[in-house]
Amino acid sequence: MHIITFSFECGGFDNRLMRGGLSPLVWNLSREYAARGHRVSLITPAHGHLDRLRRSHRIETLDYRYEHALPLVLDPKVWPDRPAEITLELTTRAHRLRIDGVDVYFLSNEYLDLLADRLYPPPGTEGRDLSYFKPLVFQVDGLRFIERYFGREPAVVHGFEPYYHYLLPPVLAKDPLRRTVATVAANAPIAQKVYRPQVERLLSLFGADEAELNALDALDGPLPAEDSPQAVMARALAGTRMHIEYGPDYVGFLPLIASHADLVDFVSPGQRDYYSTFRDTPFEALFETLPVAGLLREQAHKLLMGGCGIADSWLARDPEAVDRERVLRELGLDPARPVFYHAARYAVHHKGQLELMRAVERVLATDREISFVIRCSTGGGGEESATAANAYFQRVADRYPGQVHLDWRLADENTLFEQAACADFCVFPSKYELDGFLIAQAEAMACGAVPIATAQRVTGHFGHALPRDHPQATGFPVRGSFRDDDPALARELAERIRQAAAVFRDTPETYGRLSANARDTARGFTWARCAESRLTAFEGLLRGRTREFPPRESIRYGWFDSLPSSAWATYPQLIRQSAGALGDLAAYGRCAPLDAAACERLFEAAYGRADFIRCEEIARAAGRGDLTARVRDRSRVRRGDGGRWTVEYVHDHVERVEAVVPGTTPVPPALESTAEAMASDEAVPHDSGAVLQALVPDDDGVFRGVLDGPPVGRSPVVMLTLRSGRVTWDTLPAEPAPFRVVATDLDGTLLRSDLTVSERTLRALALVAEAGAHHLVVTGRPAAACKEFLAALGYRGLAVCGQGAQLYDAGAARLLASASLDRALARTVVDRVEAALGRLELGVVTAPPESRFKVTPGFGERVHHGWDVTTDRELLWTDPIDKLVLHHPEISKDELADTARQLCEGSVTVVHSVKGMVEVLPPGTTKGTGVERAARLLGFTGADTVAFGDMPNDIPLLAWAAHGVAVGNAHPALRAMADEVAPGNDEDGVAVVLERLFDPAEARV
């Protein structure tokens, strides 16, 4: 088969073109593909290195010349001094190197030859220098080269790193001869986005039509509702390496790849786990609300774990043959001391190099009988000098010349192997789960170095997180970190280094066992195995075979709703174990009885994970008020004078509580200079105006604090770090608000009979907002018919419309979801009811975006301006519909609704609301199901909700809520089941209740 590898970096054959771990990944896979008889074409930029490469390699200039104008559409907020669109006039040439059976094609032009020293544009050039667009130029030129040079040959196009090939899958998706595979090598934020007008412009350049461009809408949901817990989390995370906030005119490139690529490939099992769930990380709660989370579940069959390896040339070398004494003395180090080794590209934050240097200072302050070999390579090649990238790092090394050897240069394999072979330990404190495999750690372990590394999911394959007495344990773990310049990580890292040195000196048999395990584990990571797993998948693609995502993996992820029915019969015990560990009541109940003991276990599992939504569900199902109280008593929040808030928090499994408050992210001293930060490969996190303020634990186990300012959002949001290492979020109710969600019907409930909103009601809703609660409109009206009423309320949140069938974001004026009614099913309902009751008058609400109301003339005085009246019933069924409306001139709406339910039970939902209309909806659609979905997006449940209504269609809404209120003018059926009956809608009944609940001192009758 023909495999076209597409990579911005490929220098595994020559370190002058190597900037990091991507080079050996790309090159070694390409060599392995070729060694198995496949044709391999590797496309990469020349990076201005052609003349230098010609000194060592035979480079052939091809008869390929492509002159073109590449349009750049610039975001004016990022590029304020540039025109909105500029054109790059480019002439691209191609050159070929044939080496180890691989054809390497170097593309060269005015932009692809920029930045010869560093290859990659520094993030700091965005908005400042057009060299920032070098990777985009590569995508366009690389695609054109594939089209023009390889013609109509069938091929698998294998792209590496999503940011450098996100155009390939959508452009090649329509090509029946090409299949695309996208490898995620490093874990960039999954919500990372690019400017949508630029993407649209380039996709149009490659022939995308309007429908394909409009399909980009589905890749990104709306921004979280203002002041919602999700919005607060997003602001807090924007100060980390895990999340970036963008405006609405940006589109995520990982969703673009996942929706169009044939396979999405990962380099370790933990990396696929992490990118699919973000389990136990600060990003998990926000990730679950993003469309990409659902997309990955839907596309799970594409998720391939191809793996990563160590070069055969490395594995063929003998560590014992290295002259340890010579190598270390040449580095200025004492061979008698234990050696701790770190080798990686310079990435001060996400590779934990700052914390490593802080730990080195701590250790050497008390123990000089330890040596460190630290390589933080920058852009210089092996024999070339390299300036210090970080002044603080260099000061530490200069202070301890006999204990620390710090090198900023890239090195060849000989140098790296000799130094790794001299290492007793290797130290890799990577953070944010950003490193997918860490080839450098594997190489050091293959030489027998015992790892000291973060116990992150993506590097679990190294075995260092196993308990030390485990037969396969390899080293010493430190807990993962999700913050820059993390003092806790620096302290723990220093403790582990001291602990490791003590084991080395005092219990050599333990060290020997760990070293042997490290060597055996790492030597199992071969490129041959990695290539075989991918080639099997590639062949399946070309043969049209669809892969199946392993049910065991879905079970482990907690994707129970994605399991086929056969899995429930095949893996009941595995499902029960996974559901039990997650506290998933529904999944567990499908496999085992939900008796009192089971509910207790499920509750404790959910409570131990600080999953309080599930805790409350379990407590309600078990009828355990004591468990509900345990959840609700976890926090106390008081608003005091001067806008200061006092917060108390208690939880047995929590070791750190941090509240999100307004503020500017502080820059720690000696972190990086401005120039160093601008030159780094790591983007400086955006200052979102939100910071984390730690609460202080008392001796009684209660975390207490007075917030420096009001919380970000309506209620305090806290980030919890559990003793298990899990990091999650909690939203704290501010006293005295008894409910977090206020769900109200519109017509006949919140609105007066003249369809206006009273000033008193508006003031009551303001009380709700001030108390940190959310107002959810839940109406039978379609979204298109709600806009004027929502505007009158100043409403910008989520609205549940169309009797629960639609979810509408009022702030973004965007319909997020809409369920349609099958037209054949609707006609069947009409036939059955008319057979029983005689001829009906009919109406339908057409599907968005039109949402027209088409009716037959018999609606009489009920016909409103703007409705479409037709005497031809067939015209009712010409367009997709959201719901069917029934009216009988002689039979009451109650009898009509009852008859429709009896005749069509199970196939549709039947409700009736104002104006005598009986509505027929898609099955399972009620105001209750609709508001449950909206509340869950906000992070709440029925236990947090008070609901108001007036008609029988509000019964599911009030039944779902913890407290249901019928207004005085309500239908008898609703009044009978409500928890409370308030004054009527014309007497501001909703306001009366809200005043009592949210500001008792101001309540009045």
PDB file of C-alpha atoms in Angstrom, residues 734-909:
ATOM      1  CA  ALA A 734     -25.193  30.711  48.827  1.00  0.00           C
ATOM      2  CA  GLU A 735     -27.421  30.984  51.866  1.00  0.00           C
ATOM      3  CA  PRO A 736     -30.305  31.524  52.223  1.00  0.00           C
ATOM      4  CA  ALA A 737     -31.278  30.421  48.719  1.00  0.00           C
ATOM      5  CA  PRO A 738     -33.017  27.045  49.072  1.00  0.00           C
ATOM      6  CA  PHE A 739     -32.992  26.253  45.340  1.00  0.00           C
ATOM      7  CA  ARG A 740     -30.373  26.582  42.629  1.00  0.00           C
ATOM      8  CA  VAL A 741     -32.780  26.476  39.677  1.00  0.00           C
ATOM      9  CA  VAL A 742     -36.125  28.227  39.175  1.00  0.00           C
ATOM     10  CA  ALA A 743     -38.034  26.669  36.271  1.00  0.00           C
ATOM     11  CA  THR A 744     -41.095  28.564  35.059  1.00  0.00           C
ATOM     12  CA  ASP A 745     -43.704  28.073  32.396  1.00  0.00           C
ATOM     13  CA  LEU A 746     -44.512  31.225  30.419  1.00  0.00           C
ATOM     14  CA  ASP A 747     -48.167  31.451  29.337  1.00  0.00           C
ATOM     15  CA  GLY A 748     -50.595  31.511  32.236  1.00  0.00           C
ATOM     16  CA  THR A 749     -47.776  31.304  34.770  1.00  0.00           C
ATOM     17  CA  LEU A 750     -44.949  33.822  34.528  1.00  0.00           C
ATOM     18  CA  LEU A 751     -46.801  35.984  31.982  1.00  0.00           C
ATOM     19  CA  ARG A 752     -49.980  37.814  32.870  1.00  0.00           C
ATOM     20  CA  SER A 753     -53.087  37.217  30.796  1.00  0.00           C
ATOM     21  CA  ASP A 754     -52.133  40.136  28.526  1.00  0.00           C
ATOM     22  CA  LEU A 755     -48.787  38.350  27.898  1.00  0.00           C
ATOM     23  CA  THR A 756     -46.752  40.972  29.761  1.00  0.00           C
ATOM     24  CA  VAL A 757     -44.261  40.543  32.588  1.00  0.00           C
ATOM     25  CA  SER A 758     -44.937  42.617  35.676  1.00  0.00           C
ATOM     26  CA  GLU A 759     -42.298  44.774  37.338  1.00  0.00           C
ATOM     27  CA  ARG A 760     -42.763  42.780  40.519  1.00  0.00           C
ATOM     28  CA  THR A 761     -41.972  39.551  38.677  1.00  0.00           C
ATOM     29  CA  LEU A 762     -38.861  41.104  37.141  1.00  0.00           C
ATOM     30  CA  ARG A 763     -37.681  42.200  40.606  1.00  0.00           C
ATOM     31  CA  ALA A 764     -38.291  38.689  41.967  1.00  0.00           C
ATOM     32  CA  LEU A 765     -36.266  37.169  39.160  1.00  0.00           C
ATOM     33  CA  ALA A 766     -33.465  39.622  39.985  1.00  0.00           C
ATOM     34  CA  LEU A 767     -33.533  38.258  43.562  1.00  0.00           C
ATOM     35  CA  VAL A 768     -33.080  34.780  42.121  1.00  0.00           C
ATOM     36  CA  ALA A 769     -30.059  35.898  40.111  1.00  0.00           C
ATOM     37  CA  GLU A 770     -28.519  37.754  43.055  1.00  0.00           C
ATOM     38  CA  ALA A 771     -28.801  34.607  45.175  1.00  0.00           C
ATOM     39  CA  GLY A 772     -26.801  32.677  42.592  1.00  0.00           C
ATOM     40  CA  ALA A 773     -29.717  30.610  41.275  1.00  0.00           C
ATOM     41  CA  HIS A 774     -30.588  30.094  37.608  1.00  0.00           C
ATOM     42  CA  HIS A 775     -33.882  30.905  35.922  1.00  0.00           C
ATOM     43  CA  LEU A 776     -34.951  28.364  33.285  1.00  0.00           C
ATOM     44  CA  VAL A 777     -37.874  29.173  31.016  1.00  0.00           C
ATOM     45  CA  VAL A 778     -39.783  25.965  30.206  1.00  0.00           C
ATOM     46  CA  THR A 779     -42.542  26.553  27.668  1.00  0.00           C
ATOM     47  CA  GLY A 780     -44.724  24.806  25.147  1.00  0.00           C
ATOM     48  CA  ARG A 781     -44.005  27.517  22.618  1.00  0.00           C
ATOM     49  CA  PRO A 782     -41.416  26.726  19.944  1.00  0.00           C
ATOM     50  CA  ALA A 783     -38.200  28.677  20.268  1.00  0.00           C
ATOM     51  CA  ALA A 784     -39.087  30.923  17.332  1.00  0.00           C
ATOM     52  CA  ALA A 785     -42.248  32.058  19.153  1.00  0.00           C
ATOM     53  CA  CYS A 786     -40.454  32.817  22.444  1.00  0.00           C
ATOM     54  CA  LYS A 787     -37.945  35.429  21.457  1.00  0.00           C
ATOM     55  CA  GLU A 788     -40.000  38.550  22.205  1.00  0.00           C
ATOM     56  CA  PHE A 789     -40.991  37.234  25.627  1.00  0.00           C
ATOM     57  CA  LEU A 790     -37.430  36.261  26.494  1.00  0.00           C
ATOM     58  CA  ALA A 791     -36.259  39.703  25.413  1.00  0.00           C
ATOM     59  CA  ALA A 792     -38.832  41.315  27.717  1.00  0.00           C
ATOM     60  CA  LEU A 793     -37.367  39.295  30.585  1.00  0.00           C
ATOM     61  CA  GLY A 794     -33.807  40.237  29.677  1.00  0.00           C
ATOM     62  CA  TYR A 795     -33.310  36.481  29.464  1.00  0.00           C
ATOM     63  CA  ARG A 796     -29.933  35.226  28.170  1.00  0.00           C
ATOM     64  CA  GLY A 797     -29.798  31.668  29.486  1.00  0.00           C
ATOM     65  CA  LEU A 798     -30.985  28.283  28.284  1.00  0.00           C
ATOM     66  CA  ALA A 799     -34.684  27.946  27.461  1.00  0.00           C
ATOM     67  CA  VAL A 800     -36.606  24.687  27.156  1.00  0.00           C
ATOM     68  CA  CYS A 801     -39.107  25.171  24.328  1.00  0.00           C
ATOM     69  CA  GLY A 802     -41.608  23.144  22.319  1.00  0.00           C
ATOM     70  CA  GLN A 803     -42.858  21.166  25.369  1.00  0.00           C
ATOM     71  CA  GLY A 804     -39.291  19.992  26.035  1.00  0.00           C
ATOM     72  CA  ALA A 805     -38.384  19.100  22.453  1.00  0.00           C
ATOM     73  CA  GLN A 806     -36.096  22.104  21.937  1.00  0.00           C
ATOM     74  CA  LEU A 807     -33.142  23.554  23.838  1.00  0.00           C
ATOM     75  CA  TYR A 808     -32.503  27.178  22.954  1.00  0.00           C
ATOM     76  CA  ASP A 809     -29.608  29.414  23.984  1.00  0.00           C
ATOM     77  CA  ALA A 810     -31.178  32.853  24.275  1.00  0.00           C
ATOM     78  CA  GLY A 811     -27.857  34.624  24.807  1.00  0.00           C
ATOM     79  CA  ALA A 812     -26.437  33.288  21.548  1.00  0.00           C
ATOM     80  CA  ALA A 813     -29.855  33.276  19.786  1.00  0.00           C
ATOM     81  CA  ARG A 814     -29.109  29.716  18.772  1.00  0.00           C
ATOM     82  CA  LEU A 815     -31.137  26.509  18.803  1.00  0.00           C
ATOM     83  CA  LEU A 816     -28.963  23.837  20.389  1.00  0.00           C
ATOM     84  CA  ALA A 817     -31.200  20.795  19.962  1.00  0.00           C
ATOM     85  CA  SER A 818     -34.568  19.957  18.481  1.00  0.00           C
ATOM     86  CA  ALA A 819     -36.509  16.697  18.299  1.00  0.00           C
ATOM     87  CA  SER A 820     -38.782  16.160  15.291  1.00  0.00           C
ATOM     88  CA  LEU A 821     -41.983  14.115  15.044  1.00  0.00           C
ATOM     89  CA  ASP A 822     -42.101  11.474  12.337  1.00  0.00           C
ATOM     90  CA  ARG A 823     -44.751  12.617   9.844  1.00  0.00           C
ATOM     91  CA  ALA A 824     -46.000   9.113   9.087  1.00  0.00           C
ATOM     92  CA  LEU A 825     -46.444   8.529  12.812  1.00  0.00           C
ATOM     93  CA  ALA A 826     -48.315  11.839  13.151  1.00  0.00           C
ATOM     94  CA  ARG A 827     -50.737  10.843  10.396  1.00  0.00           C
ATOM     95  CA  THR A 828     -51.305   7.493  12.085  1.00  0.00           C
ATOM     96  CA  VAL A 829     -52.266   9.333  15.299  1.00  0.00           C
ATOM     97  CA  VAL A 830     -54.755  11.465  13.360  1.00  0.00           C
ATOM     98  CA  ASP A 831     -56.291   8.395  11.717  1.00  0.00           C
ATOM     99  CA  ARG A 832     -56.721   6.542  15.015  1.00  0.00           C
ATOM    100  CA  VAL A 833     -58.224   9.459  16.945  1.00  0.00           C
ATOM    101  CA  GLU A 834     -60.580  10.425  14.115  1.00  0.00           C
ATOM    102  CA  ALA A 835     -61.767   6.817  13.872  1.00  0.00           C
ATOM    103  CA  ALA A 836     -62.781   7.074  17.533  1.00  0.00           C
ATOM    104  CA  LEU A 837     -64.023  10.688  17.827  1.00  0.00           C
ATOM    105  CA  GLY A 838     -64.779  11.945  14.344  1.00  0.00           C
ATOM    106  CA  ARG A 839     -63.145  14.628  12.269  1.00  0.00           C
ATOM    107  CA  LEU A 840     -60.525  16.815  13.960  1.00  0.00           C
ATOM    108  CA  GLU A 841     -59.111  20.228  13.247  1.00  0.00           C
ATOM    109  CA  LEU A 842     -55.358  19.936  12.842  1.00  0.00           C
ATOM    110  CA  GLY A 843     -52.253  22.010  13.200  1.00  0.00           C
ATOM    111  CA  VAL A 844     -48.551  21.343  12.883  1.00  0.00           C
ATOM    112  CA  VAL A 845     -45.483  23.297  13.958  1.00  0.00           C
ATOM    113  CA  THR A 846     -42.846  22.912  11.265  1.00  0.00           C
ATOM    114  CA  ALA A 847     -39.248  22.176  12.169  1.00  0.00           C
ATOM    115  CA  PRO A 848     -36.721  24.989  12.662  1.00  0.00           C
ATOM    116  CA  PRO A 849     -35.602  27.346  11.440  1.00  0.00           C
ATOM    117  CA  GLU A 850     -39.048  28.315  10.035  1.00  0.00           C
ATOM    118  CA  SER A 851     -41.159  26.954  12.939  1.00  0.00           C
ATOM    119  CA  ARG A 852     -44.360  27.954  11.163  1.00  0.00           C
ATOM    120  CA  PHE A 853     -47.752  27.058  12.639  1.00  0.00           C
ATOM    121  CA  LYS A 854     -49.915  25.563   9.873  1.00  0.00           C
ATOM    122  CA  VAL A 855     -53.576  24.883  10.762  1.00  0.00           C
ATOM    123  CA  THR A 856     -56.872  23.880   9.195  1.00  0.00           C
ATOM    124  CA  PRO A 857     -59.656  26.523   9.173  1.00  0.00           C
ATOM    125  CA  GLY A 858     -61.654  24.930  12.014  1.00  0.00           C
ATOM    126  CA  PHE A 859     -59.393  26.442  14.636  1.00  0.00           C
ATOM    127  CA  GLY A 860     -61.791  29.394  14.159  1.00  0.00           C
ATOM    128  CA  GLU A 861     -61.244  32.239  16.595  1.00  0.00           C
ATOM    129  CA  ARG A 862     -58.072  30.567  17.785  1.00  0.00           C
ATOM    130  CA  VAL A 863     -56.321  31.386  14.511  1.00  0.00           C
ATOM    131  CA  HIS A 864     -53.699  34.064  15.190  1.00  0.00           C
ATOM    132  CA  HIS A 865     -51.959  36.518  12.949  1.00  0.00           C
ATOM    133  CA  GLY A 866     -48.980  34.853  11.303  1.00  0.00           C
ATOM    134  CA  TRP A 867     -50.445  31.342  11.304  1.00  0.00           C
ATOM    135  CA  ASP A 868     -50.723  29.569   7.951  1.00  0.00           C
ATOM    136  CA  VAL A 869     -54.307  28.432   7.316  1.00  0.00           C
ATOM    137  CA  THR A 870     -54.921  25.738   4.696  1.00  0.00           C
ATOM    138  CA  THR A 871     -57.965  23.825   3.533  1.00  0.00           C
ATOM    139  CA  ASP A 872     -55.756  21.120   2.021  1.00  0.00           C
ATOM    140  CA  ARG A 873     -54.668  18.757   4.766  1.00  0.00           C
ATOM    141  CA  GLU A 874     -51.933  17.317   2.587  1.00  0.00           C
ATOM    142  CA  LEU A 875     -50.089  20.623   2.837  1.00  0.00           C
ATOM    143  CA  LEU A 876     -49.627  19.996   6.560  1.00  0.00           C
ATOM    144  CA  TRP A 877     -47.188  17.192   5.834  1.00  0.00           C
ATOM    145  CA  THR A 878     -44.964  18.778   3.197  1.00  0.00           C
ATOM    146  CA  ASP A 879     -42.225  19.848   5.645  1.00  0.00           C
ATOM    147  CA  PRO A 880     -40.590  18.180   8.676  1.00  0.00           C
ATOM    148  CA  ILE A 881     -42.595  18.893  11.821  1.00  0.00           C
ATOM    149  CA  ASP A 882     -41.864  19.333  15.493  1.00  0.00           C
ATOM    150  CA  LYS A 883     -45.329  18.588  16.794  1.00  0.00           C
ATOM    151  CA  LEU A 884     -48.939  17.911  15.858  1.00  0.00           C
ATOM    152  CA  VAL A 885     -51.831  19.852  17.417  1.00  0.00           C
ATOM    153  CA  LEU A 886     -55.332  18.394  17.699  1.00  0.00           C
ATOM    154  CA  HIS A 887     -58.633  20.236  18.265  1.00  0.00           C
ATOM    155  CA  HIS A 888     -62.203  18.912  18.352  1.00  0.00           C
ATOM    156  CA  PRO A 889     -65.057  21.446  18.134  1.00  0.00           C
ATOM    157  CA  GLU A 890     -67.335  19.472  20.463  1.00  0.00           C
ATOM    158  CA  ILE A 891     -65.192  17.257  22.707  1.00  0.00           C
ATOM    159  CA  SER A 892     -63.303  18.670  25.652  1.00  0.00           C
ATOM    160  CA  LYS A 893     -59.567  18.863  25.524  1.00  0.00           C
ATOM    161  CA  ASP A 894     -59.274  16.503  28.513  1.00  0.00           C
ATOM    162  CA  GLU A 895     -61.300  13.797  26.771  1.00  0.00           C
ATOM    163  CA  LEU A 896     -59.462  14.377  23.514  1.00  0.00           C
ATOM    164  CA  ALA A 897     -56.090  14.060  25.247  1.00  0.00           C
ATOM    165  CA  ASP A 898     -57.149  10.934  27.145  1.00  0.00           C
ATOM    166  CA  THR A 899     -58.377   9.295  23.946  1.00  0.00           C
ATOM    167  CA  ALA A 900     -55.169  10.093  22.082  1.00  0.00           C
ATOM    168  CA  ARG A 901     -53.098   8.659  24.927  1.00  0.00           C
ATOM    169  CA  GLN A 902     -55.111   5.455  25.094  1.00  0.00           C
ATOM    170  CA  LEU A 903     -54.915   4.893  21.346  1.00  0.00           C
ATOM    171  CA  CYS A 904     -51.254   5.855  20.864  1.00  0.00           C
ATOM    172  CA  GLU A 905     -49.652   5.150  24.220  1.00  0.00           C
ATOM    173  CA  GLY A 906     -45.888   4.607  23.964  1.00  0.00           C
ATOM    174  CA  SER A 907     -45.458   5.752  20.382  1.00  0.00           C
ATOM    175  CA  VAL A 908     -45.902   9.491  21.094  1.00  0.00           C
ATOM    176  CA  THR A 909     -46.272  11.903  24.006  1.00  0.00           C
TER     177      THR A 909
END
